[in-house]
mmCIF file of C-alpha atoms in Angstrom:
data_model
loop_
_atom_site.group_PDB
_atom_site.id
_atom_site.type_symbol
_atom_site.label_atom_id
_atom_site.label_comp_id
_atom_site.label_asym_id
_atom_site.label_seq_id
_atom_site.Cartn_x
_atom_site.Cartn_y
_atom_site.Cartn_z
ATOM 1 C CA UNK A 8 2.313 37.338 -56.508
ATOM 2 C CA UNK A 9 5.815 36.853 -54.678
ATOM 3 C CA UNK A 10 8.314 36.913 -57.024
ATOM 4 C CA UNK A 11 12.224 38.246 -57.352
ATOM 5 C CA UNK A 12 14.196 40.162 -60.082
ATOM 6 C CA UNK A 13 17.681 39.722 -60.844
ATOM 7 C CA UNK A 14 19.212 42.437 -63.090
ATOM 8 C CA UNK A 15 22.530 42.589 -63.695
ATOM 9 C CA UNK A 16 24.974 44.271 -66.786
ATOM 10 C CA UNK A 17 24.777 40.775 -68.998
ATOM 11 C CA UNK A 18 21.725 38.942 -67.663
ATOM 12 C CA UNK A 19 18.453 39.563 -66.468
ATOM 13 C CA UNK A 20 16.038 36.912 -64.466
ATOM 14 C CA UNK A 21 12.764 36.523 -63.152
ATOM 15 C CA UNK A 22 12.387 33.532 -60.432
ATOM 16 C CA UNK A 23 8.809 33.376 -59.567
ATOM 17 C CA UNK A 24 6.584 29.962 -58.917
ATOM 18 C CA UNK A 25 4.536 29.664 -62.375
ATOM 19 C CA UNK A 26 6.867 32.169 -64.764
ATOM 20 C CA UNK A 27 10.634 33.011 -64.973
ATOM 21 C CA UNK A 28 12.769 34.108 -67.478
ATOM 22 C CA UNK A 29 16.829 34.582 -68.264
ATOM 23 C CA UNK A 30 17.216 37.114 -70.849
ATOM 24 C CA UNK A 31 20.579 38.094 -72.364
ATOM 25 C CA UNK A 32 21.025 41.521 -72.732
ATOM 26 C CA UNK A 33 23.620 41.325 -75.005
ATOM 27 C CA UNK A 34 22.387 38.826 -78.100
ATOM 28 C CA UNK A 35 18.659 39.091 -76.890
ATOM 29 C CA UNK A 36 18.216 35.575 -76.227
ATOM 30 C CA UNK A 37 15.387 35.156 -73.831
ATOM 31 C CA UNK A 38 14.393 31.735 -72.182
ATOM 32 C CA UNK A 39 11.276 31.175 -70.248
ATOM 33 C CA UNK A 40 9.822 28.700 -68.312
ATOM 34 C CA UNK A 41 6.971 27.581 -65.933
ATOM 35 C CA UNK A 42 7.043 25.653 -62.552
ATOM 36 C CA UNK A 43 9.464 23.274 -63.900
ATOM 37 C CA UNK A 44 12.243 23.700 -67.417
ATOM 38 C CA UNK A 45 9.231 21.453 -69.343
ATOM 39 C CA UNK A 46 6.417 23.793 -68.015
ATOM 40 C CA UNK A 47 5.546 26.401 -70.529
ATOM 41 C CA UNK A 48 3.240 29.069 -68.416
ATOM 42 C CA UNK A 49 -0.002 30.697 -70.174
ATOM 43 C CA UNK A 50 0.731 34.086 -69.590
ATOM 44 C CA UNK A 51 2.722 36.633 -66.977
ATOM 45 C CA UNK A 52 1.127 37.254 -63.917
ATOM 46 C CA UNK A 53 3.515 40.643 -63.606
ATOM 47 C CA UNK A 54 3.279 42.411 -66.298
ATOM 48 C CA UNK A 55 4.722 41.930 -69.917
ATOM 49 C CA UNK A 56 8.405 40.720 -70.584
ATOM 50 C CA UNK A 57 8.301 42.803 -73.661
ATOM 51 C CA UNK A 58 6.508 46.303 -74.759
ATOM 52 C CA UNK A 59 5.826 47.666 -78.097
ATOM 53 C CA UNK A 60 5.668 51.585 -77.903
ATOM 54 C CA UNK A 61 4.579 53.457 -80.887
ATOM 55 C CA UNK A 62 6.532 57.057 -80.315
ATOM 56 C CA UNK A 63 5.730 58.690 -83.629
ATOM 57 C CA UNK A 64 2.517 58.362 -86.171
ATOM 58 C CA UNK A 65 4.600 60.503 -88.795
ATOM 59 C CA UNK A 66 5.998 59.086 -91.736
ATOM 60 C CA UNK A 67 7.377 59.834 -95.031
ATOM 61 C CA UNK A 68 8.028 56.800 -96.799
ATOM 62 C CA UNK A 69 10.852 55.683 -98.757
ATOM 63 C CA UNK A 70 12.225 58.464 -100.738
ATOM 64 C CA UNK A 71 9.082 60.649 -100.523
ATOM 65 C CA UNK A 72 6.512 57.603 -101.237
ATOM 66 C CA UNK A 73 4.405 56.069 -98.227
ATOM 67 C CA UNK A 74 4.455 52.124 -98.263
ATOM 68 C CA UNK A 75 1.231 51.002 -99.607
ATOM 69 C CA UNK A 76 0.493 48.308 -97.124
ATOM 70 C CA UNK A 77 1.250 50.100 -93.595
ATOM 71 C CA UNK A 78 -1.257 48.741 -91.378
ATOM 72 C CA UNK A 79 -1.104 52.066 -89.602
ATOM 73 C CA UNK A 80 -1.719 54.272 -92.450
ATOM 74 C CA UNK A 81 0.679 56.421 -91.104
ATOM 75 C CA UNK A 82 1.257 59.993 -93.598
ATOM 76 C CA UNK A 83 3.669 62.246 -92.860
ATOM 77 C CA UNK A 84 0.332 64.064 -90.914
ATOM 78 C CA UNK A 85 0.864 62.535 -87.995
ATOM 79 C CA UNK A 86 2.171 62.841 -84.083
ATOM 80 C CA UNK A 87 4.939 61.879 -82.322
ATOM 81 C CA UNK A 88 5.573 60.869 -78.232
ATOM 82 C CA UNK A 89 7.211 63.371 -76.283
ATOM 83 C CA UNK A 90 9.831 62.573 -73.957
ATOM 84 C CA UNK A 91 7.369 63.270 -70.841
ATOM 85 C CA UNK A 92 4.809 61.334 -72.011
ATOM 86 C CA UNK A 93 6.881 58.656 -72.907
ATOM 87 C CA UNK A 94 8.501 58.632 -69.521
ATOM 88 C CA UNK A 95 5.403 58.594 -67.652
ATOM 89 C CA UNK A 96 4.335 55.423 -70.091
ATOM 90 C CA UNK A 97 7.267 53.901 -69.187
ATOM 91 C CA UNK A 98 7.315 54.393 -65.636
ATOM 92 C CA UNK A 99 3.646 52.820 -65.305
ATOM 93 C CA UNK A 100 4.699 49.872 -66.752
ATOM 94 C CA UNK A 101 7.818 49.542 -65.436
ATOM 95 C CA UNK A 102 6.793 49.587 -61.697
ATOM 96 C CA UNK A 103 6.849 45.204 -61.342
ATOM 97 C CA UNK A 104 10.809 45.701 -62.957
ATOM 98 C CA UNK A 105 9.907 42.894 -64.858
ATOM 99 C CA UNK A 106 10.402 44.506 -68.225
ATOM 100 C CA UNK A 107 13.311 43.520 -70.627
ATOM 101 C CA UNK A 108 13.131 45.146 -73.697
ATOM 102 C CA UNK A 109 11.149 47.760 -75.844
ATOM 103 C CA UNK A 110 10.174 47.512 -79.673
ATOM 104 C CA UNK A 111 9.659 51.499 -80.937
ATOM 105 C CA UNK A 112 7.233 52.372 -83.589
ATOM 106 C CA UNK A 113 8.534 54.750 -85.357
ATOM 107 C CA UNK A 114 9.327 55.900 -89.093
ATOM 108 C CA UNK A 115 11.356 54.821 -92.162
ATOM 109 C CA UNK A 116 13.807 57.654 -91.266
ATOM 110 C CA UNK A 117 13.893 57.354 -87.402
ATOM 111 C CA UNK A 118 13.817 61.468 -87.529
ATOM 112 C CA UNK A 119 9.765 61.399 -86.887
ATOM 113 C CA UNK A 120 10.207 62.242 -83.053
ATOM 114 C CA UNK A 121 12.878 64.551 -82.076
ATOM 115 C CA UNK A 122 13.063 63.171 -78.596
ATOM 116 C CA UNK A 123 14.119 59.571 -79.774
ATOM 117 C CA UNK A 124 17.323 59.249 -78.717
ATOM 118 C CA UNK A 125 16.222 60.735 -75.106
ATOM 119 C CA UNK A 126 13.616 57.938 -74.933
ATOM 120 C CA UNK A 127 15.951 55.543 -76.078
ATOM 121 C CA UNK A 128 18.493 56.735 -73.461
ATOM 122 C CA UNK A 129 15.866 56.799 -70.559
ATOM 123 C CA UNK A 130 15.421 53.184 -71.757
ATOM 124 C CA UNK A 131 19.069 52.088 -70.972
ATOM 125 C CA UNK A 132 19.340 53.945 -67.997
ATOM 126 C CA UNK A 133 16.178 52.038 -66.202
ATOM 127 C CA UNK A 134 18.218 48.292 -67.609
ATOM 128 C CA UNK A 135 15.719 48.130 -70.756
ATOM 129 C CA UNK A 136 17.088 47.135 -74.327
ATOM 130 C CA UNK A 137 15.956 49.500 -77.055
ATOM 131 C CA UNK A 138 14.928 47.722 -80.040
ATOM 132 C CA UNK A 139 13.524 49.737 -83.438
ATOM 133 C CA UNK A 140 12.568 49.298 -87.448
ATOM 134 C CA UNK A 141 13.607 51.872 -90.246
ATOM 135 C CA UNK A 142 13.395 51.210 -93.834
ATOM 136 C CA UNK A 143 15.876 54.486 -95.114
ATOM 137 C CA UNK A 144 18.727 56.010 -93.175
ATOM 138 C CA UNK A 145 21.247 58.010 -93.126
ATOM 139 C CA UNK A 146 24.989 57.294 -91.955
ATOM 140 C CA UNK A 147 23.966 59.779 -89.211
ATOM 141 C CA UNK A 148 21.393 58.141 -87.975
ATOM 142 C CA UNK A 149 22.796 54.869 -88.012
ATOM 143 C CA UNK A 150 25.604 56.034 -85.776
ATOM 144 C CA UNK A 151 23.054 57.085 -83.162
ATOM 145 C CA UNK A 152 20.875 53.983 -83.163
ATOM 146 C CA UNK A 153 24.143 51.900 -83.033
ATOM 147 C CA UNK A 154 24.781 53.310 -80.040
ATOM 148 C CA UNK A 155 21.773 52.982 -78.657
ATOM 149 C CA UNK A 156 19.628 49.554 -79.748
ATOM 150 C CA UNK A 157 20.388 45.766 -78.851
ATOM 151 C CA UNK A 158 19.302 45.289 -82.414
ATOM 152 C CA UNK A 159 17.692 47.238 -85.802
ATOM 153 C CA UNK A 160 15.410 45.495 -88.080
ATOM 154 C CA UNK A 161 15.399 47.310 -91.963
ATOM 155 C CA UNK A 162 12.242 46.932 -93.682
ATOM 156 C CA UNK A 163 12.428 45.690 -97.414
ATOM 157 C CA UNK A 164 9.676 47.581 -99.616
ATOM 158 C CA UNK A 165 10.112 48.832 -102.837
ATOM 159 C CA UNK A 166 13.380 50.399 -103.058
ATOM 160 C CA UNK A 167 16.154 47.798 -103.212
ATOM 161 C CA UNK A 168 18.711 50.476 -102.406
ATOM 162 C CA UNK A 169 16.839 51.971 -99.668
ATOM 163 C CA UNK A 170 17.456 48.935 -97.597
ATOM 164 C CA UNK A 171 20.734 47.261 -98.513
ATOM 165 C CA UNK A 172 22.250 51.292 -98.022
ATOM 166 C CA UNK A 173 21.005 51.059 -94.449
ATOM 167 C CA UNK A 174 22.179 47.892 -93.671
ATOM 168 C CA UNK A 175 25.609 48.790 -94.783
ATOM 169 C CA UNK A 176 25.312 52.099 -92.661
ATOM 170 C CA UNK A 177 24.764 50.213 -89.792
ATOM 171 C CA UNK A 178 26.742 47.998 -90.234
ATOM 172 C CA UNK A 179 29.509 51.112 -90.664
ATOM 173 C CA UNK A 180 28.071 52.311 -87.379
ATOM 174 C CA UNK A 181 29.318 48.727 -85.621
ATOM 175 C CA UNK A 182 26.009 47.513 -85.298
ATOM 176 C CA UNK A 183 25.986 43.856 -84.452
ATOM 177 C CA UNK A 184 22.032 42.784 -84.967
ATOM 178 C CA UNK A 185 20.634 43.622 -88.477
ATOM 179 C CA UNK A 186 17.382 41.858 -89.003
ATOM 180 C CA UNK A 187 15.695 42.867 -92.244
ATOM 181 C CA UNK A 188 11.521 42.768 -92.342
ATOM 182 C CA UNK A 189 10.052 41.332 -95.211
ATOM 183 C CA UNK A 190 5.914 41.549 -95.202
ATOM 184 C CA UNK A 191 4.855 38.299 -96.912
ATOM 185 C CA UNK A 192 1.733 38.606 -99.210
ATOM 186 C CA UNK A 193 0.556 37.005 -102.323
ATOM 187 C CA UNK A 194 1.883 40.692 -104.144
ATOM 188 C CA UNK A 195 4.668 40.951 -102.107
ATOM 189 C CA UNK A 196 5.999 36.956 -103.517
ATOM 190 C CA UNK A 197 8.449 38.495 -106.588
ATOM 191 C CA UNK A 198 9.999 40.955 -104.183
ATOM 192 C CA UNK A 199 10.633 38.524 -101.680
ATOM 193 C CA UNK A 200 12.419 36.247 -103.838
ATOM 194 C CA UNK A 201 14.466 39.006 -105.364
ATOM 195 C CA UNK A 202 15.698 39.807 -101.741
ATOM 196 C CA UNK A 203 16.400 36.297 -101.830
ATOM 197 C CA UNK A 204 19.008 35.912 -104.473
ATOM 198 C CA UNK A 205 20.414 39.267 -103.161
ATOM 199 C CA UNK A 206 20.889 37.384 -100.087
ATOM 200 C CA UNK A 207 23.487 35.258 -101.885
ATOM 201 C CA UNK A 208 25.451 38.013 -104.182
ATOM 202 C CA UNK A 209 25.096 41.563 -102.383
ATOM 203 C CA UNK A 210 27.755 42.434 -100.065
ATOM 204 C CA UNK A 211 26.066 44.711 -98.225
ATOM 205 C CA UNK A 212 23.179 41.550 -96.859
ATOM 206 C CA UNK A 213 26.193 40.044 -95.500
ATOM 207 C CA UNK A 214 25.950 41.977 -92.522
ATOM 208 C CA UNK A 215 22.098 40.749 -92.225
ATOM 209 C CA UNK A 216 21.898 38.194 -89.202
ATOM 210 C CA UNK A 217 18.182 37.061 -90.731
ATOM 211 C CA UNK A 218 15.156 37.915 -92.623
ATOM 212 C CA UNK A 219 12.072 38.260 -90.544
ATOM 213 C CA UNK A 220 9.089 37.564 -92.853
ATOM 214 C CA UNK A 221 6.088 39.076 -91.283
ATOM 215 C CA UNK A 222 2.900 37.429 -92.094
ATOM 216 C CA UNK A 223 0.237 40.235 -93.507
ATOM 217 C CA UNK A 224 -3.056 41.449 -91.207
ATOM 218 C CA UNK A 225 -5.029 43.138 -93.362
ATOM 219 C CA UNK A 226 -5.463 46.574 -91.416
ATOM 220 C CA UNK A 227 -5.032 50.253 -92.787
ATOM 221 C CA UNK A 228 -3.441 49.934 -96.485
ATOM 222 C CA UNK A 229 -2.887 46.503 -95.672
ATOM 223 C CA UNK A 230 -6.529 45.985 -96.242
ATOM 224 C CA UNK A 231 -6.478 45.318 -100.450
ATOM 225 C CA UNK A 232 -3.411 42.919 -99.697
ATOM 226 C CA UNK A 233 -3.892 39.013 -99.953
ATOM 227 C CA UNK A 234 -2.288 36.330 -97.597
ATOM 228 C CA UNK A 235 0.462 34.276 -99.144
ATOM 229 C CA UNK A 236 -0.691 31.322 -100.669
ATOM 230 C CA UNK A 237 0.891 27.724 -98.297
ATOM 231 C CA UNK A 238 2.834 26.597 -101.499
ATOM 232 C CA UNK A 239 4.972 30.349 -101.798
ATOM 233 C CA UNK A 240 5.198 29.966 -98.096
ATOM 234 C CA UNK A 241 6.597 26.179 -98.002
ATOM 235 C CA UNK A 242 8.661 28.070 -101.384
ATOM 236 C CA UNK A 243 10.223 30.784 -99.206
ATOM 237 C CA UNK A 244 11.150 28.267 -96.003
ATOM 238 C CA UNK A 245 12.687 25.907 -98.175
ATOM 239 C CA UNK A 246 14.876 28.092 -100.327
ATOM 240 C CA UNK A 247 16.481 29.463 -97.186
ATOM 241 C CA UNK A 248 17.056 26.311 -95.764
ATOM 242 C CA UNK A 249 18.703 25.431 -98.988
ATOM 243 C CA UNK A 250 20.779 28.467 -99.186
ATOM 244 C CA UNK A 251 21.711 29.124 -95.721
ATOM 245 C CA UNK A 252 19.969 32.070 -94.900
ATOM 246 C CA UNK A 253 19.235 33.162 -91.633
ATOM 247 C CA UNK A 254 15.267 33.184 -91.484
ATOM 248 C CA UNK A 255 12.891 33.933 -89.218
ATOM 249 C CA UNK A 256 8.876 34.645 -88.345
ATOM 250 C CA UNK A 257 7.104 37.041 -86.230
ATOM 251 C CA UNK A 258 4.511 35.082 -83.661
ATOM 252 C CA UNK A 259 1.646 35.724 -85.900
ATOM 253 C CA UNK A 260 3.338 33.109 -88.442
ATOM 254 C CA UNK A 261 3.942 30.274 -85.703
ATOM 255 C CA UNK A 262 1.361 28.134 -86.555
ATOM 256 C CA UNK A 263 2.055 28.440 -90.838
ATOM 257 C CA UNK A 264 5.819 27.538 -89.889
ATOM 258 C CA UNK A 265 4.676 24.894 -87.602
ATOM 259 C CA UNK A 266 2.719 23.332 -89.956
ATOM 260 C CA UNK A 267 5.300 23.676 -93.193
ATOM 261 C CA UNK A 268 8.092 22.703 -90.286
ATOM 262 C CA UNK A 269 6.516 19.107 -89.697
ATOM 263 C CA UNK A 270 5.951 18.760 -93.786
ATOM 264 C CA UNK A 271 9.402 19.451 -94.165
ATOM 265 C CA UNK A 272 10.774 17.211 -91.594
ATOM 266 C CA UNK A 273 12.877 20.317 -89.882
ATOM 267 C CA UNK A 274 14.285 19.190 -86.370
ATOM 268 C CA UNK A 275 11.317 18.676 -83.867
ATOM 269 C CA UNK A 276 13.603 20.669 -81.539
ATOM 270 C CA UNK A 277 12.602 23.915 -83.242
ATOM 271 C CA UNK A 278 9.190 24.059 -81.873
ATOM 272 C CA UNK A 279 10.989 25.265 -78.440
ATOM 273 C CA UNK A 280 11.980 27.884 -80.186
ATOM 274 C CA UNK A 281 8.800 29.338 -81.322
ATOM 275 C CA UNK A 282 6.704 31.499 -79.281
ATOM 276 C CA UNK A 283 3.016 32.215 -80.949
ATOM 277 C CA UNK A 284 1.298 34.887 -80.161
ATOM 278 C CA UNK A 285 2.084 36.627 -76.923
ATOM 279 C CA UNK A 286 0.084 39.334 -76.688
ATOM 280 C CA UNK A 287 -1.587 39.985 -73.076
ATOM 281 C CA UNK A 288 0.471 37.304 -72.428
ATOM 282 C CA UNK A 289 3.925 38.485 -72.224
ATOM 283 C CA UNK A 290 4.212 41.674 -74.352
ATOM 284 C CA UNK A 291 1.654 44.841 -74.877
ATOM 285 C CA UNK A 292 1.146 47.074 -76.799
ATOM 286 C CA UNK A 293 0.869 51.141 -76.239
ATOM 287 C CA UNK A 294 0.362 53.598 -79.385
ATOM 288 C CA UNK A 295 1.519 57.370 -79.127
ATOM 289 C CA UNK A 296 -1.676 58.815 -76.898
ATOM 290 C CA UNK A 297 -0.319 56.296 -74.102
ATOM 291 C CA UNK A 298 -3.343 53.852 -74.530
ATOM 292 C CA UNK A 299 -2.680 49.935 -74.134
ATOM 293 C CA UNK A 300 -3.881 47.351 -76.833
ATOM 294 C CA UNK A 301 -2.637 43.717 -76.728
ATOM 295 C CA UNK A 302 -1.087 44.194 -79.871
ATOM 296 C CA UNK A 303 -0.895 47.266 -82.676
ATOM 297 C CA UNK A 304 -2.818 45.131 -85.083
ATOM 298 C CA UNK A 305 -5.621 44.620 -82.298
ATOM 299 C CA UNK A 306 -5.692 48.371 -82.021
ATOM 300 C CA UNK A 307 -9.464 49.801 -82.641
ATOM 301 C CA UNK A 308 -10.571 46.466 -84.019
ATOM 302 C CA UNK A 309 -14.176 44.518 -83.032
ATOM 303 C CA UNK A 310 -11.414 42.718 -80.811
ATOM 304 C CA UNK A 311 -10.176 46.075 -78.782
ATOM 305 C CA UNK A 312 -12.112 49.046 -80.132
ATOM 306 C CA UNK A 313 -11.064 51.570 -77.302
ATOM 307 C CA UNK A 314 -7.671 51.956 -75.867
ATOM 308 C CA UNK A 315 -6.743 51.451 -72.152
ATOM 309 C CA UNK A 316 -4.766 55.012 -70.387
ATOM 310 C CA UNK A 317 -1.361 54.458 -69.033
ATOM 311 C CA UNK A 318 0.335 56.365 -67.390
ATOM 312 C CA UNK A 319 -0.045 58.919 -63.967
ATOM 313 C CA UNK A 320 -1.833 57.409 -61.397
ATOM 314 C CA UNK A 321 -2.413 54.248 -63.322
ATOM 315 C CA UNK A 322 -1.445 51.005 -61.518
ATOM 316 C CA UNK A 323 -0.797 48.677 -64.734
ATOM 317 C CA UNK A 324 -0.751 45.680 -62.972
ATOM 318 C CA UNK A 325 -4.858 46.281 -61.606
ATOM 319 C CA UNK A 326 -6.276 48.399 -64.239
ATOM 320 C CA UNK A 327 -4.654 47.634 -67.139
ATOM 321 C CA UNK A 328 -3.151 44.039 -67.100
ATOM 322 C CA UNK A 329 -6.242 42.372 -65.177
ATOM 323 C CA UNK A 330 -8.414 44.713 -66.814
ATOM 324 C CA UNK A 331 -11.540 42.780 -66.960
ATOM 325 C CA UNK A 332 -11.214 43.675 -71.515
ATOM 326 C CA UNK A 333 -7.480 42.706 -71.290
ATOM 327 C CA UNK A 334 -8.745 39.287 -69.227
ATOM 328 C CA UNK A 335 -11.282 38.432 -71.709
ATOM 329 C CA UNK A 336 -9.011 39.113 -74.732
ATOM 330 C CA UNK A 337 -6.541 37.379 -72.925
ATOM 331 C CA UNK A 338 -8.698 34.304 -72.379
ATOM 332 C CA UNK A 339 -9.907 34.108 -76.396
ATOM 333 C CA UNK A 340 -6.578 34.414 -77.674
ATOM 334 C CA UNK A 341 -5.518 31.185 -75.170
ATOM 335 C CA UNK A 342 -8.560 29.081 -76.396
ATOM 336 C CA UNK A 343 -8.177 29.875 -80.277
ATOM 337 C CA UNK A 344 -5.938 27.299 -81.155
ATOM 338 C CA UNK A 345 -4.766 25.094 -83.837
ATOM 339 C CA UNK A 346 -6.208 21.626 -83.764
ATOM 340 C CA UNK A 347 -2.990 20.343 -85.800
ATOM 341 C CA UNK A 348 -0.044 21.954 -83.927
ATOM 342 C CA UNK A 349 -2.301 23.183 -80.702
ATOM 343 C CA UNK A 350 -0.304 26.464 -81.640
ATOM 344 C CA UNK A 351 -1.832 29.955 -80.251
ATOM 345 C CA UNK A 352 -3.251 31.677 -83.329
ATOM 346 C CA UNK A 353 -4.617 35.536 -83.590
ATOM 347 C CA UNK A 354 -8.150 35.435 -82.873
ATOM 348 C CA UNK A 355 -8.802 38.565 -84.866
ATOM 349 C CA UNK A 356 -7.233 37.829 -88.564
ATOM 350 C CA UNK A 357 -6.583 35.223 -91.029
ATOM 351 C CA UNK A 358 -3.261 34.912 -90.656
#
């Protein structure tokens, strides 16, 4: 496939026939089309826009205590990327140039691989944004990922003070884009709308640009968890809409937004903003051996139960991209749709 790459220090494009992109390398913004601005292509014939690497399985918690519904089970028993490995990862994938930024799997602490901040700075040198999640930092640590990310997500669990202390570290540090990740569940309702009226009276979440609310899949510890019932959901949207806080979804809630968006009468001009799920699509996947899933909650599931190798000698575009698992996952995830919004939806859990 012919197509042409323009990367420069603000902006980075793709100009191709049936895909092309502007992303903004400094605010993230990323705008994609097909043949034509109304054209919304399936999927990326060169390779994903966006890749979520998993550089460390170890993990210990907030304040000593694992979170009870990590969908990776992660302990603090676990293994972490080196800096080779990640490198030769990162150069398999980033042979079409096509890449624009990089989501790291990591720890609560960001101290689970000590070669983070060499990956991350590999990252930057090759024109890639750094992207990452904690849950509890340090002022230490927040200085380096300041320096380092385009933006930092904080995850809300149980520790109130875990959280709001990293935000305001990072926000110390300079750091522009503070997301905070809230898992939505049926047992996770009373702690989201705590974090809610925080949102209105704690200093510190004024340096929060929006809550993410990440719908649950009910993998690893995550299994004895229970989707959020519509009405808490519809609850949630419309008390941030009320109050003015910045909200937003990952793409396995697009269709549950869609659907409580139309019931709600929010502007019809938000559905160009959503992008359902992506995976094989435009972004991958790739845990800490170097094997490929489309997504980390496909990983060793009916869906994808082995793992394709990148890395040395790999050519991602033939044997991992158009592998003929990655086509057929590719191809149910593109049918599975919703018959009232025609949304994507995961073909794998009841989301």
């Amino acid at each position: 496939m012919n197509y042409k790459i323009v990367d420069g220090k603000k902006l980075k494009a793709l100009q191709s026939e049936d895909c092309n992109y502007v992303f903004n390398k400094v605010n993230g913004t990323m705008m994609t089309w097909g043949k034509t601005m109304d054209d919304d292509p399936e999927y990326s014939k060169v390779g994903p826009f966006i890749a979520d690497i998993e550089v460390t399985t170890i993990c210990h918690g907030i304040n000593g205590v694992v979170c009870p519904f990590c969908y990776k089970s992660n302990t603090p028993n676990g293994k972490y990327m080196s800096f080779e490995k990640f490198k030769e990862v990162f150069d398999c994938i980033f042979k079409t140039k096509v890449l624009t930024q990089i989501a790291f799997g990591t720890d609560s602490q960001a101290k689970g691989n000590p070669d983070l901040w060499k990956i991350m700075d590999y990252t930057r040198e090759n024109g890639v944004i750094p992207n990452i999640t904690v849950a509890q930092i340090d002022q230490e640590t927040a200085n380096e990922l300041a320096k380092r990310c385009g933006a930092v997500a904080v995850s809300h669990y149980h520790d109130n003070e875990a959280c709001y202390n990293s935000i305001q570290y990072l926000h110390n540090a300079g750091m522009k884009q503070i997301n905070i990740h809230q898992l939505i569940s049926k047992e996770t309702y009373p702690s989201v709308m705590r974090l809610l009226q925080d949102m209105k009276t704690d200093e510190r979440l004024k340096h929060v640009r929006a809550i993410v609310f990440l719908s649950l899949k009910t993998k690893g510890r995550g299994e004895v968890f229970h989707r959020m019932p519509d009405e808490q959901f519809e609850e949630i949207v419309k008390f941030c809409i009320d109050n003015n806080i910045g909200y937003g979804f990952d793409s396995c809630g697009a269709v549950k937004f869609m659907l409580v968006a139309k019931k709600l009468g929010i502007d019809a001009k938000v559905k160009d903003l959503i992008e359902p799920c992506e995976s094989s699509l435009f972004s991958t996947y790739i845990n800490t051996e170097g094997d490929f899933y489309p997504c980390s909650f496909a990983e060793k599931t009916d869906a994808f139960p082995v793992g394709i190798r990148v890395g040395e000698g790999v050519d991602f575009l033939k044997d991992v991209w158009f592998n003929e698992r990655t086509v057929a996952f590719r191809k149910k995830l593109i049918a599975n749709k919703c018959s009232t919004t025609g949304c994507r939806m995961c073909p794998i859990y009841n989301v």
